[in-house]
CSV table of C-alpha atoms in Angstrom, one decimal:
chain,number,residue,atom,x,y,z
A,406,UNK,CA,30.3,-41.5,-24.9
A,407,UNK,CA,31.9,-44.1,-22.6
A,408,UNK,CA,35.6,-44.9,-23.0
A,409,UNK,CA,37.0,-48.0,-24.5
A,410,UNK,CA,38.7,-49.9,-21.7
A,411,UNK,CA,40.7,-53.0,-21.6
A,412,UNK,CA,39.4,-56.0,-23.5
A,413,UNK,CA,36.0,-55.3,-24.6
A,414,UNK,CA,34.9,-51.9,-23.4
A,415,UNK,CA,32.7,-49.7,-25.6
A,416,UNK,CA,33.8,-48.6,-29.0
A,417,UNK,CA,32.3,-46.4,-31.8
A,418,UNK,CA,28.9,-47.7,-32.8
A,419,UNK,CA,27.7,-46.9,-36.3
A,420,UNK,CA,25.4,-43.9,-36.1
A,421,UNK,CA,26.7,-42.5,-32.8
A,422,UNK,CA,28.9,-39.5,-32.5
A,423,UNK,CA,32.6,-40.3,-32.6
A,424,UNK,CA,34.6,-39.4,-29.4
A,425,UNK,CA,37.5,-37.9,-31.4
A,426,UNK,CA,38.2,-38.0,-35.1
A,427,UNK,CA,41.7,-38.1,-36.4
A,428,UNK,CA,44.1,-38.0,-39.3
A,429,UNK,CA,47.8,-39.0,-39.4
A,430,UNK,CA,49.9,-37.3,-42.0
A,431,UNK,CA,53.4,-37.0,-43.4
A,432,UNK,CA,55.3,-35.9,-46.5
A,433,UNK,CA,52.8,-37.8,-48.6
A,434,UNK,CA,50.3,-35.0,-47.6
A,435,UNK,CA,52.7,-32.1,-48.1
A,436,UNK,CA,50.8,-28.9,-48.6
A,437,UNK,CA,47.6,-30.2,-46.9
A,438,UNK,CA,45.4,-27.2,-46.4
A,439,UNK,CA,44.7,-25.9,-42.9
A,440,UNK,CA,41.0,-26.2,-43.8
A,441,UNK,CA,41.3,-30.0,-44.1
A,442,UNK,CA,43.3,-30.2,-40.8
A,443,UNK,CA,40.5,-28.2,-39.2
A,444,UNK,CA,38.0,-31.0,-39.8
A,445,UNK,CA,39.8,-33.4,-37.4
A,446,UNK,CA,40.1,-33.4,-33.6
A,447,UNK,CA,43.5,-35.2,-33.5
A,448,UNK,CA,46.4,-34.7,-35.9
A,449,UNK,CA,49.4,-37.1,-35.8
A,450,UNK,CA,52.4,-36.0,-37.8
A,451,UNK,CA,55.4,-38.0,-39.0
A,452,UNK,CA,58.7,-36.7,-37.7
A,453,UNK,CA,61.4,-39.3,-38.4
A,454,UNK,CA,62.1,-42.7,-39.9
A,455,UNK,CA,64.9,-45.0,-38.8
A,456,UNK,CA,68.0,-42.9,-38.1
A,457,UNK,CA,68.4,-41.3,-41.6
A,458,UNK,CA,65.1,-39.6,-42.5
A,459,UNK,CA,63.6,-36.4,-41.1
A,460,UNK,CA,60.3,-35.4,-42.6
A,461,UNK,CA,60.8,-31.9,-44.1
A,462,UNK,CA,57.0,-31.1,-43.8
A,463,UNK,CA,56.7,-31.8,-40.0
A,464,UNK,CA,56.9,-28.1,-38.9
A,465,UNK,CA,54.4,-26.9,-41.5
A,466,UNK,CA,51.8,-29.5,-40.7
A,467,UNK,CA,52.4,-29.1,-37.0
A,468,UNK,CA,51.9,-25.3,-37.1
A,469,UNK,CA,48.7,-25.7,-39.1
A,470,UNK,CA,47.3,-28.1,-36.5
A,471,UNK,CA,48.5,-25.9,-33.7
A,472,UNK,CA,46.7,-22.9,-35.1
A,473,UNK,CA,43.5,-25.0,-35.1
A,474,UNK,CA,44.0,-26.0,-31.5
A,475,UNK,CA,44.1,-29.7,-32.3
A,476,UNK,CA,45.5,-32.5,-30.2
A,477,UNK,CA,48.9,-33.1,-31.8
A,478,UNK,CA,50.9,-36.3,-31.8
A,479,UNK,CA,54.3,-37.0,-33.5
A,480,UNK,CA,55.4,-40.4,-34.7
A,481,UNK,CA,58.6,-42.2,-35.6
A,482,UNK,CA,58.6,-44.9,-38.2
A,483,UNK,CA,60.8,-47.7,-36.8
A,484,UNK,CA,63.4,-49.4,-39.0
A,485,UNK,CA,65.8,-52.2,-38.1
A,486,UNK,CA,69.5,-51.7,-38.0
A,487,UNK,CA,70.1,-49.4,-35.0
A,488,UNK,CA,69.1,-49.5,-31.4
A,489,UNK,CA,65.8,-48.4,-30.0
A,490,UNK,CA,67.4,-45.7,-27.9
A,491,UNK,CA,69.3,-44.3,-30.9
A,492,UNK,CA,66.2,-43.9,-33.0
A,493,UNK,CA,64.1,-42.5,-30.1
A,494,UNK,CA,66.8,-39.9,-29.5
A,495,UNK,CA,66.9,-39.1,-33.2
A,496,UNK,CA,63.2,-38.3,-33.1
A,497,UNK,CA,63.5,-36.2,-29.9
A,498,UNK,CA,66.5,-34.3,-31.3
A,499,UNK,CA,64.6,-33.3,-34.4
A,500,UNK,CA,61.6,-32.0,-32.4
A,501,UNK,CA,64.1,-30.0,-30.2
A,502,UNK,CA,65.6,-28.5,-33.3
A,503,UNK,CA,62.1,-27.5,-34.6
A,504,UNK,CA,61.3,-26.2,-31.1
A,505,UNK,CA,58.0,-28.0,-31.2
A,506,UNK,CA,56.4,-30.1,-28.4
A,507,UNK,CA,53.6,-32.5,-29.1
A,508,UNK,CA,50.9,-33.7,-26.8
A,509,UNK,CA,52.2,-37.3,-27.2
A,510,UNK,CA,54.6,-39.4,-29.2
A,511,UNK,CA,53.9,-42.6,-31.2
A,512,UNK,CA,56.1,-45.5,-32.2
A,513,UNK,CA,55.0,-46.7,-35.7
A,514,UNK,CA,56.0,-50.3,-35.6
A,515,UNK,CA,55.0,-51.7,-39.0
A,516,UNK,CA,58.2,-52.7,-40.8
A,517,UNK,CA,57.5,-56.4,-41.5
A,518,UNK,CA,61.1,-57.3,-41.0
A,519,UNK,CA,61.0,-55.9,-37.4
A,520,UNK,CA,57.5,-56.5,-36.0
A,521,UNK,CA,58.6,-59.6,-34.2
A,522,UNK,CA,61.1,-57.7,-32.1
A,523,UNK,CA,58.9,-56.8,-29.1
A,524,UNK,CA,61.9,-56.1,-26.9
A,525,UNK,CA,63.1,-53.4,-29.4
A,526,UNK,CA,59.6,-51.7,-29.4
A,527,UNK,CA,59.4,-51.8,-25.6
A,528,UNK,CA,62.8,-50.2,-25.3
A,529,UNK,CA,61.9,-47.4,-27.7
A,530,UNK,CA,58.7,-46.7,-25.8
A,531,UNK,CA,60.4,-46.8,-22.4
A,532,UNK,CA,63.2,-44.5,-23.6
A,533,UNK,CA,60.9,-42.0,-25.2
A,534,UNK,CA,58.6,-41.9,-22.2
A,535,UNK,CA,61.4,-41.4,-19.7
A,536,UNK,CA,63.3,-38.7,-21.7
A,537,UNK,CA,60.4,-36.7,-22.9
A,538,UNK,CA,58.1,-37.1,-20.0
A,539,UNK,CA,55.1,-37.3,-22.4
A,540,UNK,CA,52.6,-40.1,-23.1
A,541,UNK,CA,53.8,-42.6,-25.8
A,542,UNK,CA,51.5,-44.8,-27.9
A,543,UNK,CA,52.2,-48.0,-29.7
A,544,UNK,CA,51.0,-48.2,-33.3
A,545,UNK,CA,50.7,-51.6,-35.0
A,546,UNK,CA,48.7,-53.6,-37.5
A,547,UNK,CA,46.3,-56.3,-36.6
A,548,UNK,CA,48.3,-59.2,-38.1
A,549,UNK,CA,51.4,-58.7,-36.0
A,550,UNK,CA,49.3,-58.1,-32.9
A,551,UNK,CA,47.7,-61.5,-33.4
A,552,UNK,CA,51.1,-63.1,-34.2
A,553,UNK,CA,53.3,-61.6,-31.6
A,554,UNK,CA,50.9,-60.5,-28.8
A,555,UNK,CA,53.2,-57.7,-27.5
A,556,UNK,CA,52.3,-58.7,-23.9
A,557,UNK,CA,55.1,-56.7,-22.3
A,558,UNK,CA,53.7,-53.6,-23.9
A,559,UNK,CA,50.1,-54.0,-23.1
A,560,UNK,CA,50.2,-53.0,-19.4
A,561,UNK,CA,52.1,-49.8,-19.9
A,562,UNK,CA,51.2,-48.1,-23.2
A,563,UNK,CA,48.2,-47.2,-25.2
A,564,UNK,CA,47.6,-49.2,-28.5
A,565,UNK,CA,46.7,-47.5,-31.7
A,566,UNK,CA,45.5,-50.3,-34.0
A,567,UNK,CA,45.6,-50.2,-37.8
A,568,UNK,CA,43.2,-52.5,-39.6
A,569,UNK,CA,41.2,-52.0,-42.8
A,570,UNK,CA,37.9,-54.0,-42.9
A,571,UNK,CA,37.0,-52.4,-46.2
A,572,UNK,CA,40.5,-52.8,-47.6
A,573,UNK,CA,41.5,-50.1,-50.0
A,574,UNK,CA,38.0,-49.0,-50.9
A,575,UNK,CA,37.8,-45.3,-50.3
A,576,UNK,CA,35.8,-44.1,-47.2
A,577,UNK,CA,34.3,-40.6,-47.5
A,578,UNK,CA,34.3,-38.7,-44.2
A,579,UNK,CA,34.7,-40.0,-40.7
A,580,UNK,CA,32.4,-43.0,-41.1
A,581,UNK,CA,34.0,-46.2,-39.6
A,582,UNK,CA,32.5,-49.4,-41.1
A,583,UNK,CA,32.0,-50.9,-37.7
A,584,UNK,CA,33.0,-50.6,-34.0
A,585,UNK,CA,36.5,-51.5,-33.0
A,586,UNK,CA,35.1,-54.3,-30.8
A,587,UNK,CA,33.3,-55.8,-33.9
A,588,UNK,CA,36.6,-55.5,-35.9
A,589,UNK,CA,38.5,-57.3,-33.1
A,590,UNK,CA,36.0,-60.1,-33.0
A,591,UNK,CA,35.9,-60.3,-36.8
A,592,UNK,CA,39.7,-60.8,-36.7
A,593,UNK,CA,39.9,-63.2,-33.7
A,594,UNK,CA,42.2,-60.9,-31.8
A,595,UNK,CA,43.1,-61.6,-28.2
A,596,UNK,CA,43.1,-58.1,-26.7
A,597,UNK,CA,43.2,-58.9,-23.0
A,598,UNK,CA,45.0,-56.1,-21.1
A,599,UNK,CA,45.1,-53.7,-24.0
A,600,UNK,CA,44.1,-50.1,-23.4
A,601,UNK,CA,43.2,-48.8,-26.9
A,602,UNK,CA,43.7,-45.2,-27.8
A,603,UNK,CA,42.0,-45.6,-31.2
A,604,UNK,CA,41.6,-47.3,-34.5
A,605,UNK,CA,43.0,-46.4,-38.0
A,606,UNK,CA,40.2,-47.8,-40.1
A,607,UNK,CA,41.3,-46.8,-43.6
A,608,UNK,CA,44.4,-45.6,-45.5
A,609,UNK,CA,42.3,-44.2,-48.3
A,610,UNK,CA,40.0,-41.8,-46.6
A,611,UNK,CA,38.6,-38.7,-48.3
A,612,UNK,CA,37.8,-35.3,-46.7
A,613,UNK,CA,36.4,-32.2,-48.4
A,614,UNK,CA,39.2,-30.1,-49.8
A,615,UNK,CA,41.7,-32.9,-50.4
A,616,UNK,CA,41.3,-35.4,-53.3
A,617,UNK,CA,44.1,-37.7,-52.3
A,618,UNK,CA,44.4,-40.5,-49.7
A,619,UNK,CA,44.2,-39.8,-46.0
A,620,UNK,CA,44.5,-42.2,-43.1
A,621,UNK,CA,41.3,-41.7,-41.1
A,622,UNK,CA,41.0,-42.7,-37.4
A,623,UNK,CA,38.8,-42.4,-34.4
A,624,UNK,CA,40.2,-42.1,-30.9
A,625,UNK,CA,38.5,-42.8,-27.6
A,626,UNK,CA,37.6,-40.2,-25.1
A,627,UNK,CA,40.2,-41.7,-22.6
A,628,UNK,CA,43.0,-41.8,-25.2
A,629,UNK,CA,44.8,-38.9,-23.6
A,630,UNK,CA,44.5,-40.2,-20.0
A,631,UNK,CA,47.2,-42.1,-18.3
A,632,UNK,CA,47.3,-45.9,-19.0
A,633,UNK,CA,45.6,-47.8,-16.2
A,634,UNK,CA,47.9,-50.8,-15.7
A,635,UNK,CA,46.2,-54.1,-15.8
A,636,UNK,CA,45.3,-55.7,-12.5
A,637,UNK,CA,43.7,-58.9,-11.5
A,638,UNK,CA,40.0,-58.1,-11.2
A,639,UNK,CA,38.4,-58.6,-7.8
A,640,UNK,CA,36.0,-61.6,-7.6
A,641,UNK,CA,32.4,-60.9,-8.4
A,642,UNK,CA,30.7,-60.0,-5.1
A,643,UNK,CA,27.7,-61.8,-3.8
A,644,UNK,CA,24.4,-60.0,-3.8
A,645,UNK,CA,25.5,-57.9,-6.7
A,646,UNK,CA,23.3,-59.0,-9.6
A,647,UNK,CA,19.6,-58.8,-10.4
A,648,UNK,CA,17.8,-61.8,-11.9
A,649,UNK,CA,17.5,-61.8,-15.7
A,650,UNK,CA,13.8,-62.8,-15.5
A,651,UNK,CA,11.3,-62.7,-12.7
A,652,UNK,CA,12.7,-64.3,-9.6
A,653,UNK,CA,9.6,-66.6,-9.4
A,654,UNK,CA,10.5,-68.3,-12.7
A,655,UNK,CA,11.1,-72.0,-12.6
A,656,UNK,CA,14.7,-73.2,-13.0
A,657,UNK,CA,14.5,-76.0,-15.5
A,658,UNK,CA,18.2,-76.9,-15.3
A,659,UNK,CA,20.7,-75.4,-13.0
A,660,UNK,CA,24.5,-74.9,-13.1
A,661,UNK,CA,26.6,-78.1,-12.9
A,662,UNK,CA,23.6,-80.4,-13.5
A,663,UNK,CA,24.0,-83.0,-16.3
A,664,UNK,CA,21.4,-84.8,-18.2
A,665,UNK,CA,21.6,-83.7,-21.9
A,666,UNK,CA,23.9,-84.2,-24.8
A,667,UNK,CA,24.5,-80.4,-24.8
A,668,UNK,CA,26.6,-80.4,-21.6
A,669,UNK,CA,30.0,-80.7,-23.1
A,670,UNK,CA,31.9,-79.3,-20.1
A,671,UNK,CA,33.4,-81.9,-17.8
A,672,UNK,CA,31.6,-80.4,-14.8
A,673,UNK,CA,28.1,-80.4,-16.4
A,674,UNK,CA,25.8,-77.6,-17.3
A,675,UNK,CA,27.6,-74.2,-17.7
A,676,UNK,CA,24.7,-71.9,-16.8
A,677,UNK,CA,21.2,-71.7,-15.4
A,678,UNK,CA,18.1,-72.3,-17.5
A,679,UNK,CA,14.8,-70.6,-16.8
A,680,UNK,CA,11.6,-72.1,-18.2
A,681,UNK,CA,10.1,-68.9,-19.8
A,682,UNK,CA,7.7,-68.5,-22.6
A,683,UNK,CA,8.9,-67.2,-25.9
A,684,UNK,CA,9.2,-63.3,-25.9
A,685,UNK,CA,9.5,-63.0,-22.2
A,686,UNK,CA,11.6,-59.8,-21.5
A,687,UNK,CA,15.2,-60.6,-20.5
A,688,UNK,CA,17.0,-58.0,-18.3
A,689,UNK,CA,20.6,-57.0,-17.8
A,690,UNK,CA,21.7,-58.3,-14.4
A,691,UNK,CA,24.1,-55.4,-13.8
A,692,UNK,CA,25.4,-52.2,-15.6
A,693,UNK,CA,27.7,-53.0,-18.5
A,694,UNK,CA,28.5,-52.8,-22.3
A,695,UNK,CA,27.2,-55.0,-25.0
A,696,UNK,CA,30.0,-57.1,-26.6
A,697,UNK,CA,27.7,-59.3,-28.8
A,698,UNK,CA,24.0,-59.2,-29.8
A,699,UNK,CA,23.3,-61.4,-32.7
A,700,UNK,CA,23.1,-65.1,-33.8
A,701,UNK,CA,26.0,-67.1,-32.3
A,702,UNK,CA,26.5,-68.6,-35.7
A,703,UNK,CA,27.8,-65.2,-36.8
A,704,UNK,CA,30.6,-65.2,-34.1
A,705,UNK,CA,34.2,-65.2,-35.3
A,706,UNK,CA,36.7,-67.9,-34.8
A,707,UNK,CA,37.3,-71.5,-36.0
A,708,UNK,CA,37.5,-74.6,-33.8
A,709,UNK,CA,41.1,-74.0,-32.7
A,710,UNK,CA,41.8,-73.0,-29.1
A,711,UNK,CA,42.3,-69.4,-30.1
A,712,UNK,CA,39.1,-69.5,-32.2
A,713,UNK,CA,37.0,-70.7,-29.3
A,714,UNK,CA,38.6,-68.2,-26.9
A,715,UNK,CA,37.9,-65.3,-29.3
A,716,UNK,CA,34.2,-65.9,-28.9
A,717,UNK,CA,34.2,-66.7,-25.2
A,718,UNK,CA,33.8,-70.4,-25.8
A,719,UNK,CA,30.3,-69.9,-27.1
A,720,UNK,CA,29.1,-72.7,-29.4
A,721,UNK,CA,28.1,-71.3,-32.7
A,722,UNK,CA,25.4,-73.9,-33.3
A,723,UNK,CA,24.1,-74.4,-29.7
A,724,UNK,CA,23.4,-70.8,-28.5
A,725,UNK,CA,21.1,-69.3,-31.1
A,726,UNK,CA,20.5,-65.5,-30.7
A,727,UNK,CA,22.9,-64.5,-27.9
A,728,UNK,CA,23.7,-61.4,-26.0
A,729,UNK,CA,27.1,-61.0,-24.1
A,730,UNK,CA,27.5,-58.1,-21.7
A,731,UNK,CA,30.9,-56.9,-20.3
A,732,UNK,CA,30.5,-55.8,-16.6
A,733,UNK,CA,34.2,-55.1,-16.1
A,734,UNK,CA,35.3,-57.9,-13.9
A,735,UNK,CA,33.0,-60.5,-15.5
A,736,UNK,CA,30.7,-61.2,-18.4
A,737,UNK,CA,27.1,-62.2,-18.5
A,738,UNK,CA,25.7,-64.3,-21.3
A,739,UNK,CA,22.0,-64.8,-22.4
A,740,UNK,CA,21.3,-67.5,-25.0
A,741,UNK,CA,18.4,-69.0,-27.1
A,742,UNK,CA,16.8,-65.6,-27.4
A,743,UNK,CA,14.1,-64.9,-29.9
A,744,UNK,CA,15.2,-61.3,-30.6
A,745,UNK,CA,17.5,-58.6,-29.2
A,746,UNK,CA,17.3,-54.9,-29.9
A,747,UNK,CA,20.8,-54.3,-28.7
A,748,UNK,CA,24.0,-53.5,-30.7
A,749,UNK,CA,27.6,-54.0,-29.9
A,750,UNK,CA,28.8,-51.0,-27.9
A,751,UNK,CA,25.5,-50.2,-26.3
A,752,UNK,CA,25.6,-49.2,-22.6
A,753,UNK,CA,23.1,-50.9,-20.4
A,754,UNK,CA,21.9,-50.5,-16.8
A,755,UNK,CA,20.7,-53.1,-14.4
A,756,UNK,CA,17.1,-54.0,-15.3
A,757,UNK,CA,17.3,-52.8,-18.9
A,758,UNK,CA,15.6,-55.2,-21.4
A,759,UNK,CA,18.4,-56.6,-23.6
A,760,UNK,CA,16.3,-59.2,-25.4
A,761,UNK,CA,13.3,-61.5,-25.5
A,762,UNK,CA,13.5,-65.2,-24.7
A,763,UNK,CA,13.1,-67.8,-27.4
A,764,UNK,CA,13.9,-71.3,-28.6
A,765,UNK,CA,16.8,-70.6,-31.0
A,766,UNK,CA,19.9,-72.6,-31.4
A,767,UNK,CA,20.3,-76.4,-31.6
A,768,UNK,CA,20.9,-77.0,-27.9
A,769,UNK,CA,17.4,-76.5,-26.8
A,770,UNK,CA,14.4,-78.8,-26.3
A,771,UNK,CA,11.9,-76.1,-25.6
A,772,UNK,CA,11.6,-72.3,-24.9
A,773,UNK,CA,13.9,-71.2,-22.1
A,774,UNK,CA,16.6,-68.7,-21.2
A,775,UNK,CA,20.2,-69.9,-20.7
A,776,UNK,CA,22.1,-67.5,-18.4
A,777,UNK,CA,25.8,-67.6,-17.7
A,778,UNK,CA,28.4,-65.7,-15.6
A,779,UNK,CA,32.0,-65.7,-16.7
A,780,UNK,CA,34.5,-64.0,-14.3
A,781,UNK,CA,37.8,-62.5,-15.3
A,782,UNK,CA,40.6,-63.3,-15.6
A,783,UNK,CA,39.1,-66.1,-17.8
A,784,UNK,CA,39.7,-69.7,-16.8
A,785,UNK,CA,38.5,-71.2,-20.0
A,786,UNK,CA,40.1,-74.6,-19.7
A,787,UNK,CA,40.8,-75.1,-16.0
A,788,UNK,CA,37.6,-75.0,-13.9
A,789,UNK,CA,35.6,-77.7,-15.6
A,790,UNK,CA,32.9,-75.4,-16.8
A,791,UNK,CA,34.7,-73.5,-19.6
A,792,UNK,CA,35.3,-70.6,-17.2
A,793,UNK,CA,31.7,-70.3,-16.1
A,794,UNK,CA,30.6,-70.1,-12.5
A,795,UNK,CA,27.2,-70.6,-10.9
A,796,UNK,CA,25.0,-67.6,-11.6
A,797,UNK,CA,22.9,-68.3,-8.5
A,798,UNK,CA,25.7,-67.3,-6.3
A,799,UNK,CA,25.5,-63.7,-7.5
A,800,UNK,CA,21.9,-62.8,-7.6
A,801,UNK,CA,20.7,-59.9,-5.6
A,802,UNK,CA,19.6,-60.6,-2.1
A,803,UNK,CA,17.0,-58.1,-0.8
A,804,UNK,CA,13.8,-58.1,1.3
A,805,UNK,CA,11.9,-57.1,-1.8
A,806,UNK,CA,13.1,-60.1,-3.7
A,807,UNK,CA,12.2,-62.5,-1.0
A,808,UNK,CA,8.8,-60.9,-0.7
A,809,UNK,CA,8.3,-61.6,-4.4
A,810,UNK,CA,9.3,-65.2,-3.9
A,811,UNK,CA,7.0,-65.6,-1.0
A,812,UNK,CA,4.1,-63.9,-2.8
A,813,UNK,CA,4.6,-66.2,-5.9
A,814,UNK,CA,4.5,-69.2,-3.5
A,815,UNK,CA,1.3,-68.1,-1.9
A,816,UNK,CA,3.0,-67.2,1.4
A,817,UNK,CA,3.1,-64.0,3.5
A,818,UNK,CA,6.0,-63.8,5.9
A,819,UNK,CA,6.2,-61.8,9.1
A,820,UNK,CA,8.7,-58.9,8.9
A,821,UNK,CA,11.0,-60.0,11.7
A,822,UNK,CA,11.3,-63.5,10.3
A,823,UNK,CA,12.1,-62.0,6.9
A,824,UNK,CA,15.2,-60.4,8.5
A,825,UNK,CA,16.3,-63.8,9.8
A,826,UNK,CA,15.9,-65.3,6.3
A,827,UNK,CA,18.1,-62.5,4.9
A,828,UNK,CA,20.9,-63.5,7.2
A,829,UNK,CA,21.1,-66.9,5.5
A,830,UNK,CA,20.7,-65.9,1.9
A,831,UNK,CA,24.4,-65.9,0.8
A,832,UNK,CA,24.8,-69.6,1.5
A,833,UNK,CA,22.2,-70.5,-1.1
A,834,UNK,CA,24.5,-72.4,-3.5
A,835,UNK,CA,25.7,-74.8,-0.9
A,836,UNK,CA,22.1,-75.6,0.1
A,837,UNK,CA,21.0,-76.0,-3.5
A,838,UNK,CA,23.6,-78.5,-4.4
A,839,UNK,CA,22.8,-80.7,-1.4
A,840,UNK,CA,19.1,-80.5,-1.5
A,841,UNK,CA,18.0,-80.2,-5.1
A,842,UNK,CA,17.7,-83.9,-6.2
A,843,UNK,CA,16.6,-85.3,-2.8
A,844,UNK,CA,14.1,-82.6,-1.8
A,845,UNK,CA,13.5,-79.9,-4.4
A,846,UNK,CA,12.7,-82.0,-7.4
A,847,UNK,CA,9.8,-83.9,-5.8
A,848,UNK,CA,8.4,-80.7,-4.5
A,849,UNK,CA,8.7,-79.1,-7.9
A,850,UNK,CA,7.0,-82.1,-9.5
A,851,UNK,CA,4.1,-81.8,-7.0
A,852,UNK,CA,3.6,-78.1,-6.9
A,853,UNK,CA,2.9,-77.5,-10.6
A,854,UNK,CA,1.5,-74.2,-11.6
A,855,UNK,CA,-2.2,-74.0,-10.5
A,856,UNK,CA,-1.8,-76.4,-7.6
A,857,UNK,CA,-2.2,-75.1,-4.1
A,858,UNK,CA,-2.1,-71.5,-5.2
A,859,UNK,CA,1.4,-71.7,-6.5
A,860,UNK,CA,2.0,-69.6,-9.6
A,861,UNK,CA,5.3,-71.1,-10.5
A,862,UNK,CA,6.8,-74.2,-9.1
A,863,UNK,CA,10.4,-72.9,-9.1
A,864,UNK,CA,9.5,-70.5,-6.3
A,865,UNK,CA,9.0,-73.3,-3.9
A,866,UNK,CA,12.5,-74.5,-4.0
A,867,UNK,CA,13.9,-71.0,-3.5
A,868,UNK,CA,11.6,-70.5,-0.6
A,869,UNK,CA,12.6,-73.8,1.1
A,870,UNK,CA,16.2,-72.7,0.9
A,871,UNK,CA,15.5,-69.4,2.6
A,872,UNK,CA,13.9,-71.0,5.6
A,873,UNK,CA,16.3,-74.0,5.9
A,874,UNK,CA,18.1,-72.6,8.8
A,875,UNK,CA,14.9,-72.0,10.8
A,876,UNK,CA,13.0,-75.2,10.4
A,877,UNK,CA,11.3,-75.2,13.7
A,878,UNK,CA,10.2,-71.5,13.4
A,879,UNK,CA,9.0,-72.1,9.9
A,880,UNK,CA,7.0,-75.1,11.0
A,881,UNK,CA,5.4,-73.1,13.7
A,882,UNK,CA,4.5,-70.3,11.3
A,883,UNK,CA,2.5,-72.7,9.2
A,884,UNK,CA,0.4,-73.9,12.2
A,885,UNK,CA,-3.3,-73.0,11.7
A,886,UNK,CA,-4.1,-69.6,13.2
A,887,UNK,CA,-0.6,-68.1,13.2
A,888,UNK,CA,-0.8,-64.4,12.7
A,889,UNK,CA,0.4,-62.8,9.5
A,890,UNK,CA,0.6,-66.1,7.6
A,891,UNK,CA,-1.7,-67.1,4.7
A,892,UNK,CA,-1.4,-70.6,3.3
A,893,UNK,CA,-3.1,-73.1,1.1
A,894,UNK,CA,-3.8,-76.5,2.5
A,895,UNK,CA,-1.8,-78.5,0.0
A,896,UNK,CA,1.2,-76.2,0.2
A,897,UNK,CA,1.2,-76.2,4.0
A,898,UNK,CA,0.9,-80.0,4.2
A,899,UNK,CA,3.8,-80.6,1.8
A,900,UNK,CA,6.1,-78.1,3.4
A,901,UNK,CA,5.3,-79.4,6.9
A,902,UNK,CA,6.3,-82.8,5.7
A,903,UNK,CA,9.5,-81.5,4.4
A,904,UNK,CA,10.3,-79.8,7.7
A,905,UNK,CA,9.5,-82.9,9.7
A,906,UNK,CA,11.7,-85.0,7.5
A,907,UNK,CA,14.7,-82.7,8.0
A,908,UNK,CA,14.5,-82.5,11.8
């Protein structure tokens, strides 16, 4: 399955095959049978603690895992009192004495009197990586991760997260209670820039052949790859996205427009609304991974700044049934749905149906789709739109699309003129802003569905934009008798008036 990447990639989804199963063991599992170790893909074994304890069972457990050809990690339990370098060397010296070399090392950073000391942890990781030449992971619990962030560690080392959604209720077999993404959302954790290796989801697991407690884990399929250091994502490219609904659908309220009590952002409306009937299929605008697919009221987070950011500034009451898709360098969001078949962690391709439009949530006066684009890095509080940008700037420009627009507007365009229109398409947003209220709205009001052969009034405005740079040529095309152009009288008259008024 796909790997879990930084901040909201895919994770284990209940019912799917786990990438790698794992156990971590120590002297508490002394004598663990090889048949139990054989049930796991990854075995992580305790070597040392502080600078005074060497686990006497390390070699036995290591050799059992080695005979089963498992991925083997070795961990050090950090204690305060001595330097990071001293404790790292203490671990490495022990492994040298045992003449054992793991696939990777782990710093177990859970002593509550020390978890605040990020600099110590970073020094241990750096020293171990430099001296051993092997990958090193950082193990921590969810509470200190939330409290201390560990921002200096995030770009350089894999994180292995410990968090127990079911507490100390035993879990039988490798059956996580949810995905890691869901657990992160449940706990309001800011994970920007973290490359997760995996998740320890219970300390009281049970496997056949062992009646005592076992730490159970799953690890992602890129857990053993090099860390990809965080970089600033490239801006979303123009002409990258597909429309979430048919391109001919009327836009009932566009980005940055005001006019309702639901526009809380200082800049105005944070997305684009399409006037679609209930249960109209809604499609993913690009390939990605589902981060949320449920009622917004079930999203985590309170009304603190951190709470809002943990749920992408989605209003729990306003949005209704909502789908959020992570596309790597940006998110797309689809609100007020009637239903979604998706689950967190699902991979989607451009054009996949991710839900069906509806009228859910309190911020709606009628059936419609609310669509948003949220680029990374997130600018929640600085751009006037809660980090959102105009979706219209990123819809896919293609001859096929314009042909669809023209067809819906009752127009057939000559092929060479179509190419000229294409050359103008990427300036759509600038034209929309200037012309919407003065030109488009009266046209939309006039060309209601059923009039002059127009199936959907929203097409007319899009069409007028596309020809805006060629007003004279467009006027000529609509003269009676012009080859290759079909028109309805009312439509021709109105558009000619528009052209005359702009000359």
